[in-house]
PDB file of C-alpha atoms in Angstrom:
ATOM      1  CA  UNK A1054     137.685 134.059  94.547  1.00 42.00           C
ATOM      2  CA  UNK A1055     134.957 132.160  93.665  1.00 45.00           C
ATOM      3  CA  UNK A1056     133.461 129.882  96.809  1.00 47.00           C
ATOM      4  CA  UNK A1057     131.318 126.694  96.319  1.00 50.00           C
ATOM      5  CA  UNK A1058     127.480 127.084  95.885  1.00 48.00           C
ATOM      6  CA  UNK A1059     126.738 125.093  98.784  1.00 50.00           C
ATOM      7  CA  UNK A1060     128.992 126.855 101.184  1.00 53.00           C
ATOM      8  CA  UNK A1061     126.816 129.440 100.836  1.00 63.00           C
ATOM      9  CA  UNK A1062     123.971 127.264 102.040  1.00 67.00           C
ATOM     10  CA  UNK A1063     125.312 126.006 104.518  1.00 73.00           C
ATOM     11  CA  UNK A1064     126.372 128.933 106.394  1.00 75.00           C
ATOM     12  CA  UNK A1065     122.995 130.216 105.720  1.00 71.00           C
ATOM     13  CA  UNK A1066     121.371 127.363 107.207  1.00 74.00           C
ATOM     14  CA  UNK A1067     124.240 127.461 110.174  1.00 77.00           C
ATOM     15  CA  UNK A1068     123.352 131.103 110.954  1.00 76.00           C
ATOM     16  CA  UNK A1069     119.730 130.457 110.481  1.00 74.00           C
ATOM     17  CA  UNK A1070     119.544 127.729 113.158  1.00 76.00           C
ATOM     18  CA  UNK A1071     121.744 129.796 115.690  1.00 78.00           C
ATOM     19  CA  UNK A1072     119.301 132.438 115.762  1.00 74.00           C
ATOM     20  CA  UNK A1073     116.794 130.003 115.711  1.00 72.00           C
ATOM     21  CA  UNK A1074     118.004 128.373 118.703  1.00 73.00           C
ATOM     22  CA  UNK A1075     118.384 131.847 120.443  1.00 71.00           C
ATOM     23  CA  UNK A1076     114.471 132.362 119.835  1.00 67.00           C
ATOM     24  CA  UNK A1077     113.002 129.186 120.894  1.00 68.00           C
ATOM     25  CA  UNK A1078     114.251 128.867 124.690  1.00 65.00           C
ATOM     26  CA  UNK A1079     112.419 127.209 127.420  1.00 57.00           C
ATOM     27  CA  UNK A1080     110.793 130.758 128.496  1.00 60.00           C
ATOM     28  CA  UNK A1081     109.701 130.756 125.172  1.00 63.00           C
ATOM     29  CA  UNK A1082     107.335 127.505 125.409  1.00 70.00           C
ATOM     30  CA  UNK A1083     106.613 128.620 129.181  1.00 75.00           C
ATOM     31  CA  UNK A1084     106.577 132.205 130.104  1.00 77.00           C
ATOM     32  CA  UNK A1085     107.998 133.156 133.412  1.00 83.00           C
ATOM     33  CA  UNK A1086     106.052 132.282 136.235  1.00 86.00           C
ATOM     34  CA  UNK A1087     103.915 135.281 137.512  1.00 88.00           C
ATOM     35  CA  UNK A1088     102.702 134.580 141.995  1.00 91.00           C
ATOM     36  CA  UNK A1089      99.622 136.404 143.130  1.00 88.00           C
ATOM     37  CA  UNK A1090      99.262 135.092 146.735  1.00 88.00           C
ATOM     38  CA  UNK A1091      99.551 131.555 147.259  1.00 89.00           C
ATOM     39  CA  UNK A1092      98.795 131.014 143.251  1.00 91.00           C
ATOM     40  CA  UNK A1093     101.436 130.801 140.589  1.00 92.00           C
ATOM     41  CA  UNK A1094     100.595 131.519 137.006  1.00 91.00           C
ATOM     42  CA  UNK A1095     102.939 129.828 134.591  1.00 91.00           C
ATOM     43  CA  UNK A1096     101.457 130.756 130.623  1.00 90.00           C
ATOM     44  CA  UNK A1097     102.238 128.337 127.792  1.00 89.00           C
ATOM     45  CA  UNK A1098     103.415 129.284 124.472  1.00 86.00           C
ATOM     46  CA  UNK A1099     102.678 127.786 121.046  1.00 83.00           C
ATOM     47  CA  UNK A1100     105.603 128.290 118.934  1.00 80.00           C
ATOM     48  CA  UNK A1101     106.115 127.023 115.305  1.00 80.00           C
ATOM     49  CA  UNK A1102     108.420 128.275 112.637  1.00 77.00           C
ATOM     50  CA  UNK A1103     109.090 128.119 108.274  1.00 79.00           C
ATOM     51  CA  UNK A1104     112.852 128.552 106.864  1.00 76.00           C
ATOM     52  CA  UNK A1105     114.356 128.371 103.440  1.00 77.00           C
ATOM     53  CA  UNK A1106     118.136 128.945 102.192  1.00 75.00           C
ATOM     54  CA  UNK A1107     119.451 129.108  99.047  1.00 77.00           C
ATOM     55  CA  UNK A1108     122.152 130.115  96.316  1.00 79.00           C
ATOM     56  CA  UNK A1109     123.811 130.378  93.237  1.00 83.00           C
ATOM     57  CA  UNK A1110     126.429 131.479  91.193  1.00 86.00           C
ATOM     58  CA  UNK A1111     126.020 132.486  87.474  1.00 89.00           C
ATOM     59  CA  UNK A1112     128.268 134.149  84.849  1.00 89.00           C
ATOM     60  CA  UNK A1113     126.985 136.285  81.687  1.00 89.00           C
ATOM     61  CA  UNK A1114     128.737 135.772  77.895  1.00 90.00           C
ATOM     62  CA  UNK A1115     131.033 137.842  78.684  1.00 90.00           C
ATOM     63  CA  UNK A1116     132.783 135.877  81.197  1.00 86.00           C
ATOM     64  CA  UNK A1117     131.785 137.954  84.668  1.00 90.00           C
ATOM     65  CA  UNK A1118     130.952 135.921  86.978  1.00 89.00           C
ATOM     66  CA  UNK A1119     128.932 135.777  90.922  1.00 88.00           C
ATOM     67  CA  UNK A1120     127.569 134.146  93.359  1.00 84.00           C
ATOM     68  CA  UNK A1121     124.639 134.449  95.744  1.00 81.00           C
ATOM     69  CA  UNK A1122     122.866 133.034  98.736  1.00 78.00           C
ATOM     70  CA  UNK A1123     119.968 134.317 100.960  1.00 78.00           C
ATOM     71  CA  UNK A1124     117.802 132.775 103.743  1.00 75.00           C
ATOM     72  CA  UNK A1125     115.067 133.723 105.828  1.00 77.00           C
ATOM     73  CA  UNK A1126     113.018 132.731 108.574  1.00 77.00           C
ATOM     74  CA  UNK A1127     109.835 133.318 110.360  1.00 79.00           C
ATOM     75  CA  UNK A1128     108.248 132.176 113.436  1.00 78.00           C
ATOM     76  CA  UNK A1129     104.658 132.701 115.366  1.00 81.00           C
ATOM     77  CA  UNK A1130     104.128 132.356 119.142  1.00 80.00           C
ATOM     78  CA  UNK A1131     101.130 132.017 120.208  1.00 83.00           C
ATOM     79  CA  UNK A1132     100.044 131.653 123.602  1.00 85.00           C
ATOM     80  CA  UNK A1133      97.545 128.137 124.119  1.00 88.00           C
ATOM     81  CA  UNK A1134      97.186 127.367 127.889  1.00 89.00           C
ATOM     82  CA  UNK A1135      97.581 128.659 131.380  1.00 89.00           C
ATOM     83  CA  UNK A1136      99.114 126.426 134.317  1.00 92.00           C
ATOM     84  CA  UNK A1137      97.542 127.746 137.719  1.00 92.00           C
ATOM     85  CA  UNK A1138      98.726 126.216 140.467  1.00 93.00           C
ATOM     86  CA  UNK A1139      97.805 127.023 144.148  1.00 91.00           C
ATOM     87  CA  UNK A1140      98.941 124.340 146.753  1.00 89.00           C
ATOM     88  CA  UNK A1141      98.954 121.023 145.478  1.00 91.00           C
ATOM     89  CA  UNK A1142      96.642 121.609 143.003  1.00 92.00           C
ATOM     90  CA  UNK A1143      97.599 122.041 139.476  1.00 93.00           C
ATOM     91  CA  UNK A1144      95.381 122.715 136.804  1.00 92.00           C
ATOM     92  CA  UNK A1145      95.825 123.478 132.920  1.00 92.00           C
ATOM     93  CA  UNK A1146      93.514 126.133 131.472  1.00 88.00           C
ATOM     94  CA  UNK A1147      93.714 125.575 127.708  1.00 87.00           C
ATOM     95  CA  UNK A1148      92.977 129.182 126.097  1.00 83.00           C
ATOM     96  CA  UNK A1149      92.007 128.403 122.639  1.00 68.00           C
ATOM     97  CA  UNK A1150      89.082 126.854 123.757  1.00 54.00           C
ATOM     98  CA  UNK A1151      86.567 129.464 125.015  1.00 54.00           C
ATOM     99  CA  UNK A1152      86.200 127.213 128.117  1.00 58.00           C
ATOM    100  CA  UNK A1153      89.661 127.480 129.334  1.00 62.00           C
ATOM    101  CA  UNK A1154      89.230 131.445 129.208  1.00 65.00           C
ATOM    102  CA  UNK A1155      85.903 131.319 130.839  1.00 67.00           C
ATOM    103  CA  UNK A1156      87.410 129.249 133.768  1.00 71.00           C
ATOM    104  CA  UNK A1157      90.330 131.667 133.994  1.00 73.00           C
ATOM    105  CA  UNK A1158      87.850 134.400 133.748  1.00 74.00           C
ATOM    106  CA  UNK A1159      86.210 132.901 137.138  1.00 75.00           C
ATOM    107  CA  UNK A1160      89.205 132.960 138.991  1.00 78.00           C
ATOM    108  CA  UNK A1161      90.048 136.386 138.950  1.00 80.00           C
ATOM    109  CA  UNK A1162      88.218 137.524 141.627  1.00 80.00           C
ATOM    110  CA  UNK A1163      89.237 134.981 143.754  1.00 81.00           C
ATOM    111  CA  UNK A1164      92.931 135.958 142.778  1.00 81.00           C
ATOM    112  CA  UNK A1165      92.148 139.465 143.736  1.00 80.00           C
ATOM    113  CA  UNK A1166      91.073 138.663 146.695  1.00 81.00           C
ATOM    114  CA  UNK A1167      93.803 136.696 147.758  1.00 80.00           C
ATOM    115  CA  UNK A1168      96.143 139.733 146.678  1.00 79.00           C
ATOM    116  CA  UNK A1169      94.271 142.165 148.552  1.00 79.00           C
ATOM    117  CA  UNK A1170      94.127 139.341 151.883  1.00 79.00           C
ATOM    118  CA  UNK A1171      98.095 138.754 151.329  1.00 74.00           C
ATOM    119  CA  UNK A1172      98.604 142.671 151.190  1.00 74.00           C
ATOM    120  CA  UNK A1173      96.420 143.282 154.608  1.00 69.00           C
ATOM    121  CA  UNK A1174      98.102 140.545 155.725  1.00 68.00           C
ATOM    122  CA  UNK A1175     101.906 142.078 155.808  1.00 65.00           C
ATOM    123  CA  UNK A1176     100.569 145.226 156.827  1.00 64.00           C
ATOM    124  CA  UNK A1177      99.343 143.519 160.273  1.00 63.00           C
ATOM    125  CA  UNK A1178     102.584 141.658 160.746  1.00 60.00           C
ATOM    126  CA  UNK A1179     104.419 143.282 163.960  1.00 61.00           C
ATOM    127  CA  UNK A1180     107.819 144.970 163.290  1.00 57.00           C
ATOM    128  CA  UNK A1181     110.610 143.374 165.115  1.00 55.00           C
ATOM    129  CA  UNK A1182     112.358 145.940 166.817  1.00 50.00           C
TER     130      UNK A1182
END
């Protein structure tokens, strides 16, 4: 049976963007949320993407006959910025820019010692009995 060229591309391009859609998810823009004390690290994601479909169909002199189709698809994530947020402040820590990693850089020990305070802190806390 010979199908039409374009149904070919079109369930290329159909099964294309359902994978697609099964890569780029909200957890894929923003990572999941990582709390270190009272601070909540939420990363951000760069994500972009190239796709192509095609086919044909073809037949040699003697009659015989085909058709073909393909498609492929890439993608790149990369991660770009950092949302720390520790009370009501919020702050966005671009990491492209060496200044975003320097700041980020800074925090850690204050992160640290917040984990370290926030584990001495539960081993204090009374048992109820």
């Amino acid at each position: 049976m010979h199908m039409p060229n374009n149904f070919s591309v079109n369930e290329n391009l159909g099964l294309l963007f359902e994978k697609l859609e099964s890569f780029i998810q909200s957890k894929t823009i923003f990572g999941e949320s990582l709390k270190i004390g009272e601070t909540t690290l939420i990363p951000v994601v760069d994500v972009s993407f190239g796709m192509g479909s095609g086919g044909g169909d073809g037949s040699d002199p003697k009659g015989n006959g085909g058709t073909g189709g393909g498609a492929g698809i890439g993608a790149k994530a990369t991660p770009t910025a950092l949302i720390v947020i520790k009370g009501d402040n919020i702050e966005v820590l671009p990491i492209k820019k060496s200044s975003g990693l320097e700041k980020l850089i800074e925090m850690v020990p204050q992160i640290v010692d917040e984990v370290k305070l926030h584990k001495h802190v539960k081993k204090e806390e009374p048992s109820e009995e």
